[in-house]
Tab-separated table of C-alpha atoms in Angstrom:
chain	number	residue	atom	x	y	z
A	1	MET	CA	83.863	-30.771	16.164
A	2	GLN	CA	86.581	-28.176	16.670
A	3	ASN	CA	88.436	-28.548	19.965
A	4	GLU	CA	88.470	-24.760	20.347
A	5	ARG	CA	84.740	-24.855	21.096
A	6	ILE	CA	85.308	-27.075	24.128
A	7	LYS	CA	86.542	-25.884	27.502
A	8	LYS	CA	86.803	-27.923	30.692
A	9	LEU	CA	85.776	-25.639	33.545
A	10	ASN	CA	87.144	-27.744	36.393
A	11	SER	CA	89.901	-30.296	36.930
A	12	ASN	CA	87.620	-33.192	37.885
A	13	ASN	CA	87.421	-36.438	35.954
A	14	PRO	CA	84.252	-38.185	34.782
A	15	LEU	CA	82.862	-40.362	37.566
A	16	GLU	CA	80.814	-43.519	37.681
A	17	GLY	CA	77.170	-42.498	37.441
A	18	ASP	CA	73.749	-43.066	35.917
A	19	TYR	CA	73.895	-40.571	33.049
A	20	ILE	CA	75.635	-37.681	31.337
A	21	LEU	CA	73.903	-34.431	32.265
A	22	TYR	CA	73.441	-31.786	29.588
A	23	TRP	CA	72.568	-28.451	31.184
A	24	MET	CA	70.757	-26.660	28.373
A	25	GLN	CA	70.691	-22.905	28.904
A	26	ALA	CA	71.887	-20.704	26.028
A	27	SER	CA	71.321	-23.204	23.197
A	28	VAL	CA	67.693	-24.352	23.362
A	29	ARG	CA	67.640	-26.582	20.303
A	30	SER	CA	68.100	-30.156	19.142
A	31	GLU	CA	70.026	-29.474	15.910
A	32	TYR	CA	73.319	-27.740	15.156
A	33	ASN	CA	74.006	-27.669	18.888
A	34	HIS	CA	77.688	-28.333	19.522
A	35	ALA	CA	77.177	-28.734	23.272
A	36	LEU	CA	74.471	-31.333	22.718
A	37	GLU	CA	76.548	-33.257	20.168
A	38	PHE	CA	79.562	-33.243	22.485
A	39	ALA	CA	77.344	-34.569	25.286
A	40	ILE	CA	75.994	-37.309	23.006
A	41	ASN	CA	79.504	-38.381	22.041
A	42	LEU	CA	80.565	-38.453	25.680
A	43	ALA	CA	77.481	-40.446	26.680
A	44	ASN	CA	78.137	-42.981	23.927
A	45	GLU	CA	81.797	-43.230	24.901
A	46	LEU	CA	80.839	-44.006	28.505
A	47	LYS	CA	77.847	-46.120	27.429
A	48	LYS	CA	75.427	-43.992	29.428
A	49	PRO	CA	72.121	-42.276	28.600
A	50	LEU	CA	72.028	-38.510	28.159
A	51	LEU	CA	69.703	-36.457	30.350
A	52	ALA	CA	68.957	-32.874	29.299
A	53	PHE	CA	67.882	-30.330	31.897
A	54	PHE	CA	66.654	-26.736	31.734
A	55	ALA	CA	66.283	-24.576	34.836
A	56	ILE	CA	63.378	-22.124	34.706
A	57	TYR	CA	64.646	-19.257	36.815
A	58	GLY	CA	61.856	-16.820	37.643
A	59	ARG	CA	64.287	-14.140	38.814
A	60	TYR	CA	66.322	-14.020	35.607
A	61	PRO	CA	67.249	-10.326	35.211
A	62	GLU	CA	64.491	-8.350	33.478
A	63	ALA	CA	62.723	-11.431	32.083
A	64	ASN	CA	58.940	-11.026	31.970
A	65	LEU	CA	55.818	-12.808	30.771
A	66	ARG	CA	56.593	-12.143	27.095
A	67	HIS	CA	60.082	-13.621	27.370
A	68	PHE	CA	58.963	-16.669	29.340
A	69	HIS	CA	56.155	-17.435	26.873
A	70	PHE	CA	58.622	-17.460	23.991
A	71	LEU	CA	61.151	-19.506	25.970
A	72	LEU	CA	58.575	-22.112	26.993
A	73	GLU	CA	57.247	-22.444	23.452
A	74	GLY	CA	60.805	-23.198	22.424
A	75	LEU	CA	61.369	-25.701	25.224
A	76	ASP	CA	58.169	-27.537	24.324
A	77	ASP	CA	59.289	-27.825	20.704
A	78	THR	CA	62.811	-28.916	21.623
A	79	GLU	CA	61.542	-31.518	24.104
A	80	LYS	CA	59.552	-33.211	21.318
A	81	LEU	CA	62.506	-33.134	18.930
A	82	LEU	CA	64.906	-34.491	21.559
A	83	GLU	CA	62.467	-37.295	22.290
A	84	LYS	CA	62.867	-38.422	18.675
A	85	ARG	CA	66.593	-38.680	19.403
A	86	LYS	CA	65.942	-40.752	22.575
A	87	ILE	CA	66.938	-37.896	24.884
A	88	LYS	CA	64.805	-36.917	27.854
A	89	LEU	CA	64.455	-33.209	28.657
A	90	VAL	CA	63.199	-32.201	32.088
A	91	CYS	CA	62.657	-28.778	33.621
A	92	ARG	CA	62.247	-27.337	37.077
A	93	ILE	CA	61.554	-23.914	38.566
A	94	CYS	CA	64.744	-23.444	40.532
A	95	ASP	CA	68.081	-21.814	41.063
A	96	PRO	CA	70.158	-23.306	38.216
A	97	VAL	CA	73.418	-23.776	40.093
A	98	ASN	CA	71.883	-25.546	43.081
A	99	GLU	CA	69.917	-27.882	40.830
A	100	ILE	CA	72.903	-28.715	38.637
A	101	VAL	CA	74.892	-29.613	41.743
A	102	LYS	CA	72.037	-31.868	42.863
A	103	LEU	CA	71.593	-33.589	39.490
A	104	SER	CA	75.351	-33.971	39.092
A	105	GLN	CA	75.473	-36.276	42.117
A	106	LYS	CA	74.276	-39.117	39.873
A	107	ALA	CA	76.035	-37.902	36.732
A	108	CYS	CA	79.295	-39.082	35.198
A	109	ALA	CA	79.892	-35.590	33.833
A	110	VAL	CA	78.109	-32.305	33.173
A	111	VAL	CA	78.098	-30.593	29.771
A	112	THR	CA	76.721	-27.111	29.184
A	113	ASP	CA	76.595	-24.513	26.428
A	114	ARG	CA	78.186	-21.061	26.585
A	115	GLY	CA	76.672	-17.657	27.300
A	116	TYR	CA	78.407	-14.280	27.280
A	117	LEU	CA	76.404	-12.271	29.803
A	118	ARG	CA	77.433	-11.692	33.394
A	119	ILE	CA	74.864	-13.999	34.974
A	120	GLN	CA	75.589	-16.785	32.498
A	121	LYS	CA	79.300	-16.658	33.243
A	122	GLU	CA	78.678	-16.578	36.996
A	123	TRP	CA	76.342	-19.577	36.853
A	124	ARG	CA	78.800	-21.718	34.935
A	125	LYS	CA	81.771	-20.759	37.074
A	126	SER	CA	79.888	-21.440	40.302
A	127	ALA	CA	78.470	-24.763	39.127
A	128	ALA	CA	81.844	-25.969	37.840
A	129	GLU	CA	83.426	-25.216	41.217
A	130	LYS	CA	80.726	-27.076	43.155
A	131	VAL	CA	80.176	-30.290	41.173
A	132	LYS	CA	82.415	-33.272	41.877
A	133	CYS	CA	82.456	-34.666	38.356
A	134	ALA	CA	83.940	-33.269	35.135
A	135	PHE	CA	82.283	-30.093	33.855
A	136	TYR	CA	82.551	-29.126	30.173
A	137	GLN	CA	81.445	-25.957	28.406
A	138	VAL	CA	80.921	-26.133	24.645
A	139	GLU	CA	80.465	-22.973	22.581
A	140	SER	CA	77.662	-23.068	20.043
A	141	GLU	CA	76.224	-19.539	19.869
A	142	ALA	CA	79.122	-18.066	17.876
A	143	VAL	CA	80.262	-19.161	14.438
A	144	VAL	CA	83.878	-18.442	15.394
A	145	PRO	CA	84.515	-19.043	19.119
A	146	VAL	CA	84.804	-15.652	20.781
A	147	ASN	CA	88.227	-16.108	22.339
A	148	GLU	CA	89.572	-17.647	19.136
A	149	ALA	CA	88.444	-14.640	17.119
A	150	SER	CA	90.144	-12.155	19.443
A	151	GLY	CA	91.820	-12.024	22.824
A	152	LYS	CA	90.796	-8.441	23.584
A	153	GLU	CA	87.912	-6.005	23.283
A	154	GLU	CA	87.752	-4.835	19.675
A	155	PHE	CA	87.374	-1.182	18.739
A	156	ALA	CA	84.888	-1.689	15.902
A	157	ALA	CA	83.610	-4.131	13.301
A	158	ARG	CA	86.477	-3.163	10.992
A	159	THR	CA	89.041	-4.442	13.508
A	160	LEU	CA	87.238	-7.735	14.186
A	161	ARG	CA	86.130	-8.480	10.612
A	162	PRO	CA	89.500	-9.673	9.227
A	163	LYS	CA	90.057	-11.865	12.281
A	164	ILE	CA	86.650	-13.503	11.794
A	165	HIS	CA	87.052	-13.930	8.042
A	166	LYS	CA	90.458	-15.521	8.504
A	167	LYS	CA	88.904	-18.367	10.511
A	168	LEU	CA	85.496	-18.780	8.885
A	169	ASP	CA	86.442	-21.755	6.721
A	170	LYS	CA	87.448	-23.696	9.809
A	171	TYR	CA	84.264	-23.070	11.778
A	172	LEU	CA	81.513	-22.509	9.220
A	173	ILE	CA	80.959	-26.193	8.479
A	174	THR	CA	78.145	-28.671	8.926
A	175	LEU	CA	77.726	-30.352	12.295
A	176	PRO	CA	77.034	-34.094	11.985
A	177	GLN	CA	74.184	-35.334	14.152
A	178	GLY	CA	75.193	-38.147	16.473
A	179	LYS	CA	73.033	-41.153	17.235
A	180	VAL	CA	72.315	-41.832	20.895
A	181	GLY	CA	73.439	-45.269	22.051
A	182	ALA	CA	71.410	-45.553	25.265
A	183	SER	CA	67.967	-43.956	25.489
A	184	SER	CA	67.176	-41.800	28.512
A	185	LEU	CA	63.425	-41.670	27.860
A	186	GLY	CA	62.734	-44.251	30.561
A	187	LEU	CA	65.088	-42.660	33.073
A	188	LYS	CA	63.411	-41.997	36.433
A	189	ILE	CA	64.487	-38.740	38.075
A	190	SER	CA	63.295	-38.170	41.625
A	191	GLY	CA	62.121	-34.645	42.370
A	192	GLU	CA	59.726	-32.005	41.086
A	193	TYR	CA	60.755	-32.179	37.439
A	194	PHE	CA	58.374	-31.805	34.533
A	195	ALA	CA	58.239	-31.771	30.757
A	196	PRO	CA	57.820	-28.290	29.216
A	197	ALA	CA	54.347	-29.204	27.942
A	198	ASP	CA	53.197	-29.803	31.526
A	199	PHE	CA	54.251	-26.373	32.749
A	200	ASN	CA	51.770	-23.563	33.364
A	201	ILE	CA	53.311	-20.123	33.189
A	202	SER	CA	51.031	-18.981	36.010
A	203	GLN	CA	53.350	-20.937	38.313
A	204	LEU	CA	55.878	-18.113	37.920
A	205	ASN	CA	54.452	-15.873	40.603
A	206	ASN	CA	57.068	-13.142	40.795
A	207	ILE	CA	57.614	-12.221	37.147
A	208	ASP	CA	56.398	-9.011	35.507
A	209	LYS	CA	53.138	-9.943	33.776
A	210	THR	CA	52.375	-6.503	32.355
A	211	VAL	CA	54.114	-7.261	29.039
A	212	PHE	CA	51.828	-9.510	27.033
A	213	LYS	CA	52.778	-12.465	24.848
A	214	SER	CA	53.911	-11.412	21.380
A	215	PRO	CA	51.154	-11.900	18.796
A	216	ARG	CA	53.768	-11.756	16.030
A	217	PHE	CA	56.374	-14.318	17.121
A	218	THR	CA	56.006	-17.906	18.304
A	219	GLY	CA	58.999	-19.584	19.893
A	220	GLY	CA	60.656	-22.841	18.903
A	221	GLU	CA	63.310	-24.213	16.604
A	222	THR	CA	60.704	-25.470	14.128
A	223	ARG	CA	59.303	-21.969	13.702
A	224	ALA	CA	62.835	-20.547	13.656
A	225	LEU	CA	63.822	-22.714	10.701
A	226	GLU	CA	60.576	-21.858	8.899
A	227	THR	CA	61.364	-18.169	9.427
A	228	VAL	CA	64.841	-18.543	7.928
A	229	LYS	CA	63.553	-20.463	4.918
A	230	ASP	CA	60.792	-17.925	4.318
A	231	PHE	CA	63.354	-15.126	4.455
A	232	ILE	CA	65.606	-16.884	1.936
A	233	GLU	CA	62.705	-17.516	-0.438
A	234	THR	CA	61.002	-14.129	-0.238
A	235	ARG	CA	63.350	-11.381	0.969
A	236	LEU	CA	67.021	-12.337	0.893
A	237	HIS	CA	67.513	-11.604	-2.819
A	238	ASN	CA	67.361	-7.819	-2.289
A	239	TYR	CA	68.235	-7.659	1.404
A	240	ASP	CA	71.288	-5.489	0.755
A	241	SER	CA	69.261	-2.714	-0.894
A	242	MET	CA	65.977	-2.884	1.035
A	243	ARG	CA	66.829	-3.919	4.597
A	244	ASN	CA	67.026	-0.346	5.939
A	245	ASP	CA	63.588	0.781	4.754
A	246	PRO	CA	61.136	0.687	7.691
A	247	ALA	CA	58.154	0.878	5.341
A	248	LEU	CA	59.131	-2.354	3.599
A	249	ASN	CA	59.920	-4.470	6.674
A	250	HIS	CA	62.362	-6.415	4.517
A	251	LEU	CA	64.103	-8.162	7.404
A	252	SER	CA	64.878	-11.733	8.420
A	253	HIS	CA	63.045	-11.589	11.796
A	254	ILE	CA	65.482	-14.175	13.124
A	255	SER	CA	66.887	-12.231	16.082
A	256	PRO	CA	64.365	-13.463	18.701
A	257	TYR	CA	65.227	-17.059	17.820
A	258	LEU	CA	68.942	-16.373	17.951
A	259	HIS	CA	68.595	-14.711	21.342
A	260	PHE	CA	66.853	-17.741	22.838
A	261	GLY	CA	69.264	-20.159	21.165
A	262	GLN	CA	66.476	-21.736	19.129
A	263	ILE	CA	68.503	-21.795	15.936
A	264	SER	CA	72.221	-21.964	15.256
A	265	PRO	CA	74.047	-19.118	13.495
A	266	VAL	CA	76.143	-21.787	11.772
A	267	HIS	CA	73.005	-23.451	10.413
A	268	ILE	CA	71.602	-20.117	9.223
A	269	ALA	CA	74.886	-19.071	7.602
A	270	LEU	CA	75.178	-22.344	5.701
A	271	LEU	CA	71.608	-22.032	4.416
A	272	ILE	CA	72.328	-18.467	3.294
A	273	LYS	CA	75.632	-19.399	1.637
A	274	ASN	CA	74.026	-22.272	-0.259
A	275	SER	CA	71.068	-20.214	-1.484
A	276	ASP	CA	70.825	-18.796	-4.998
A	277	ALA	CA	70.484	-15.196	-3.791
A	278	PRO	CA	72.824	-12.554	-5.262
A	279	ALA	CA	76.296	-12.444	-3.728
A	280	ALA	CA	75.833	-8.866	-2.466
A	281	ALA	CA	72.688	-9.807	-0.532
A	282	LYS	CA	74.315	-12.861	1.020
A	283	GLU	CA	77.436	-10.916	1.913
A	284	LYS	CA	75.453	-8.185	3.668
A	285	PHE	CA	73.344	-10.622	5.654
A	286	LEU	CA	76.347	-12.687	6.737
A	287	GLU	CA	78.099	-9.489	7.820
A	288	GLU	CA	75.195	-8.800	10.183
A	289	LEU	CA	74.774	-12.398	11.341
A	290	ILE	CA	78.436	-13.156	11.958
A	291	VAL	CA	80.695	-10.096	12.173
A	292	ARG	CA	78.295	-7.632	13.797
A	293	ARG	CA	76.690	-10.191	16.095
A	294	GLU	CA	80.020	-11.610	17.191
A	295	LEU	CA	81.354	-8.103	17.751
A	296	SER	CA	78.631	-7.868	20.406
A	297	PHE	CA	79.852	-11.144	21.946
A	298	ASN	CA	83.353	-9.702	22.000
A	299	PHE	CA	81.964	-6.584	23.702
A	300	CYS	CA	80.228	-8.549	26.470
A	301	GLU	CA	83.101	-10.999	26.903
A	302	TYR	CA	85.766	-8.362	27.433
A	303	ASN	CA	83.797	-5.430	28.878
A	304	ASP	CA	81.982	-6.226	32.106
A	305	LYS	CA	80.206	-2.845	31.950
A	306	TYR	CA	78.412	-3.807	28.723
A	307	ASP	CA	74.980	-2.750	30.070
A	308	SER	CA	76.134	0.643	31.343
A	309	HIS	CA	77.327	3.997	30.023
A	310	GLU	CA	80.643	3.078	31.647
A	311	SER	CA	81.304	0.820	28.650
A	312	LEU	CA	81.600	3.789	26.282
A	313	PRO	CA	84.934	4.824	24.733
A	314	GLU	CA	86.695	7.817	26.242
A	315	TRP	CA	86.093	10.071	23.239
A	316	ALA	CA	82.329	9.437	23.429
A	317	VAL	CA	82.182	10.160	27.159
A	318	GLN	CA	84.170	13.363	26.734
A	319	THR	CA	82.001	14.670	23.919
A	320	LEU	CA	78.728	13.818	25.689
A	321	GLU	CA	79.956	15.324	28.955
A	322	GLY	CA	81.051	18.404	27.041
A	323	ARG	CA	77.513	18.978	25.748
A	324	ALA	CA	75.798	18.243	29.080
A	325	ILE	CA	74.663	21.861	29.532
A	326	ASP	CA	73.169	22.142	26.039
A	327	LYS	CA	69.450	22.892	25.946
A	328	ARG	CA	67.383	19.905	24.825
A	329	PRO	CA	64.618	20.649	22.308
A	330	TYR	CA	62.256	18.392	24.291
A	331	ILE	CA	62.477	16.640	27.651
A	332	TYR	CA	60.460	13.488	28.306
A	333	GLU	CA	60.018	11.351	31.402
A	334	MET	CA	60.327	7.561	31.351
A	335	ASP	CA	56.532	7.210	31.303
A	336	ASP	CA	56.322	9.382	28.176
A	337	PHE	CA	58.882	7.248	26.380
A	338	GLU	CA	57.353	3.984	27.527
A	339	LYS	CA	53.849	4.946	26.418
A	340	ALA	CA	55.069	6.474	23.145
A	341	ARG	CA	53.858	9.962	24.052
A	342	THR	CA	56.386	12.152	22.265
A	343	HIS	CA	55.862	14.803	19.594
A	344	ASP	CA	57.575	12.560	17.002
A	345	HIS	CA	55.216	10.156	15.216
A	346	CYS	CA	58.104	8.182	13.729
A	347	TRP	CA	59.607	7.588	17.168
A	348	ASN	CA	56.215	6.736	18.646
A	349	ALA	CA	55.612	4.202	15.888
A	350	ALA	CA	58.944	2.511	16.578
A	351	GLN	CA	58.211	2.289	20.307
A	352	LEU	CA	54.722	0.906	19.642
A	353	GLU	CA	56.056	-1.646	17.173
A	354	MET	CA	58.344	-2.942	19.918
A	355	ILE	CA	55.604	-2.906	22.559
A	356	VAL	CA	53.084	-4.758	20.418
A	357	THR	CA	55.223	-7.262	18.495
A	358	GLY	CA	58.328	-7.677	20.649
A	359	LYS	CA	60.635	-6.408	17.909
A	360	MET	CA	61.480	-3.058	16.331
A	361	HIS	CA	62.658	-2.480	12.775
A	362	ASN	CA	66.472	-2.503	12.818
A	363	TYR	CA	66.922	0.920	11.244
A	364	MET	CA	64.348	2.453	13.564
A	365	ARG	CA	66.261	1.093	16.566
A	366	MET	CA	69.105	3.435	15.693
A	367	TYR	CA	66.808	6.434	15.329
A	368	TRP	CA	64.918	5.436	18.492
A	369	GLY	CA	68.120	5.364	20.549
A	370	LYS	CA	69.459	8.622	19.128
A	371	LYS	CA	66.276	10.496	19.976
A	372	ILE	CA	66.303	9.229	23.564
A	373	ILE	CA	69.716	10.904	23.889
A	374	GLU	CA	68.307	14.142	22.479
A	375	TRP	CA	65.174	14.232	24.667
A	376	THR	CA	66.655	13.206	28.037
A	377	PRO	CA	68.351	15.572	30.545
A	378	ASN	CA	71.706	13.769	30.310
A	379	TYR	CA	73.320	10.868	28.494
A	380	LYS	CA	73.553	8.658	31.596
A	381	GLU	CA	69.804	8.810	32.102
A	382	ALA	CA	69.302	8.287	28.371
A	383	TYR	CA	71.434	5.145	28.486
A	384	LYS	CA	69.414	3.687	31.352
A	385	THR	CA	66.167	4.523	29.552
A	386	ALA	CA	67.187	2.817	26.317
A	387	ILE	CA	68.437	-0.304	28.106
A	388	TYR	CA	65.303	-0.531	30.251
A	389	LEU	CA	62.822	-0.174	27.383
A	390	ASN	CA	64.670	-2.486	25.026
A	391	ASN	CA	65.134	-5.180	27.649
A	392	LYS	CA	61.520	-4.979	28.762
A	393	TYR	CA	59.722	-5.146	25.435
A	394	SER	CA	62.063	-6.737	22.887
A	395	LEU	CA	62.183	-10.493	22.521
A	396	ASP	CA	65.794	-10.025	21.454
A	397	GLY	CA	66.547	-7.679	24.350
A	398	ARG	CA	68.795	-8.683	27.265
A	399	ASP	CA	71.189	-9.931	24.593
A	400	PRO	CA	74.779	-9.057	23.635
A	401	ASN	CA	73.541	-7.798	20.276
A	402	SER	CA	71.035	-5.420	21.844
A	403	PHE	CA	73.473	-4.213	24.506
A	404	ALA	CA	75.943	-3.412	21.722
A	405	GLY	CA	73.160	-1.783	19.707
A	406	VAL	CA	72.295	0.607	22.519
A	407	ALA	CA	75.982	1.346	23.122
A	408	TRP	CA	76.414	2.111	19.395
A	409	CYS	CA	73.835	4.896	19.659
A	410	PHE	CA	76.172	6.520	22.205
A	411	GLY	CA	79.341	6.108	20.113
A	412	LYS	CA	80.519	2.561	20.847
A	413	HIS	CA	81.986	0.772	17.811
A	414	ASP	CA	81.647	4.049	15.882
A	415	ARG	CA	83.824	7.106	15.187
A	416	PRO	CA	83.537	10.838	15.908
A	417	TRP	CA	81.345	12.861	13.531
A	418	THR	CA	80.708	16.582	13.019
A	419	ARG	CA	80.039	18.325	16.327
A	420	ARG	CA	76.537	19.522	17.091
A	421	PRO	CA	74.476	20.491	20.160
A	422	VAL	CA	73.590	17.744	22.683
A	423	PHE	CA	75.377	15.029	20.692
A	424	GLY	CA	78.814	16.535	20.427
A	425	SER	CA	80.723	14.252	18.032
A	426	ILE	CA	78.278	11.334	18.380
A	427	ARG	CA	76.596	10.339	15.124
A	428	TYR	CA	73.313	12.216	14.668
A	429	MET	CA	70.001	11.151	13.106
A	430	ASN	CA	66.877	13.236	12.578
A	431	GLU	CA	63.286	12.939	11.413
A	432	ALA	CA	63.930	14.902	8.235
A	433	GLY	CA	66.544	12.343	7.223
A	434	LEU	CA	64.108	9.499	7.779
A	435	LYS	CA	61.433	11.155	5.666
A	436	ARG	CA	63.906	12.022	2.934
A	437	LYS	CA	65.075	8.412	2.602
A	438	PHE	CA	61.917	6.435	3.301
A	439	ASP	CA	58.139	6.501	3.063
A	440	MET	CA	57.643	7.013	6.775
A	441	GLU	CA	53.897	7.503	6.425
A	442	SER	CA	53.671	3.893	5.234
A	443	TYR	CA	55.686	2.746	8.230
A	444	ILE	CA	53.477	4.687	10.640
A	445	GLN	CA	50.371	3.277	8.967
A	446	ARG	CA	51.735	-0.274	9.181
A	447	VAL	CA	52.428	0.072	12.903
A	448	ALA	CA	49.044	1.684	13.518
A	449	LYS	CA	47.396	-1.305	11.850
A	450	LEU	CA	49.488	-3.710	13.943
A	451	CYS	CA	48.270	-1.968	17.080
A	452	SER	CA	44.667	-1.898	15.929
A	453	ASP	CA	44.676	-5.542	14.810
A	454	ASN	CA	45.966	-6.585	18.222
A	455	ASN	CA	43.515	-4.401	20.175
A	456	TYR	CA	46.299	-2.311	21.630
A	457	GLU	CA	44.765	0.891	22.935
A	458	LEU	CA	46.806	3.869	24.079
A	459	ASP	CA	46.545	7.627	23.798
A	460	SER	CA	49.527	7.673	21.482
A	461	LEU	CA	47.847	5.103	19.228
A	462	THR	CA	44.927	7.456	18.657
A	463	HIS	CA	47.349	10.142	17.506
A	464	LEU	CA	49.231	7.601	15.410
A	465	MET	CA	46.019	6.465	13.709
A	466	GLU	CA	45.131	10.086	13.020
A	467	LYS	CA	48.595	10.640	11.561
A	468	SER	CA	48.320	7.566	9.326
A	469	ASN	CA	45.006	8.833	7.948
A	470	GLU	CA	46.182	12.363	7.155
């Protein structure tokens, strides 16, 4: 394992204790998990069992019933797979930092994975300061460790790409799976801990339960790997030419699993590289998986305003402010957007796809965000609307990649284009362009069927069904 993935977050030494504690948070998987493998090696070195722990935090920002269902499906799968490796995984509904401090009292050392969002950084910093034993953070969600790729916020993919490519050979390699020396399966832990399979989601009293479980996606690393293999076998070969067409839905559908850490980007990239798909298709997919995704990590690492319009570049702010008085062709309230009640059937279909399945077609996400700018009184309100809706309904929302995706709609990681009303120099997209490039009636019909098949009833669905039958 590369030393650059490992960072000691305090100056404490390993202590005498009953186990090594692996705090699983961002990387919920048993394979291709650098933090887990580091913890196994440390446990074997100290001749101790390895205890894995996941804190179920009911007040995690903007997490709702849909997100928790997917997370818990993943934890249940990972618990079974860790058991085969003689590693016990326990969970508890709790404040993560307080519980890590408590569990660390009998630990030789604590090992955790790395996250790039504000709350994830705060948790790790606080826990490292409070525990008395050694505290290690091991990065496993990026192919190239974020701070190794760049020491500053990058302007665009074109500025990060050469830095990533220069180091890919070092980091895009297989991760050997260590064998646990001492089993932790018989380890007795006092307290209200439970296995994921024993948890009832109804115990989370304070979460938003208005967003139903996704009927399209099931969580877990087993399903994640099946999804990748299905993509390679059935859609990768012409991904470069067909990925943008909403009617074809020619996507990988891996983003929910990446968001919840249920599959490693290194593992995916190696499977893609070793496939027999055309070079152009593999190159395009790896660009999205590695360069574009890790540009979003760079964004969140170096820009603390990543979830706000304050993260936008100066040129974008100036051009949007300069068009603030422009008349909008339509103005919609949050409730109109949320319930897909606009005049635009393409936009409504995209919103409904996200509501029903937990994921929106990638190309439609761009159009969706651009239209929110056009139909909202000002860009600041538009930004809040896009963040709110994406975080609420998308399984891959609340993620660096989705924060960067919203920011891109407002000019982040992009360049100035021809000036026009409302948008100024921000890149523009319109319905006519969609219909010129793609069979949008097929897309609308596909989404209408998704809604109907899943008994999703809404005024906008009636109009969408009528549109699909015209």
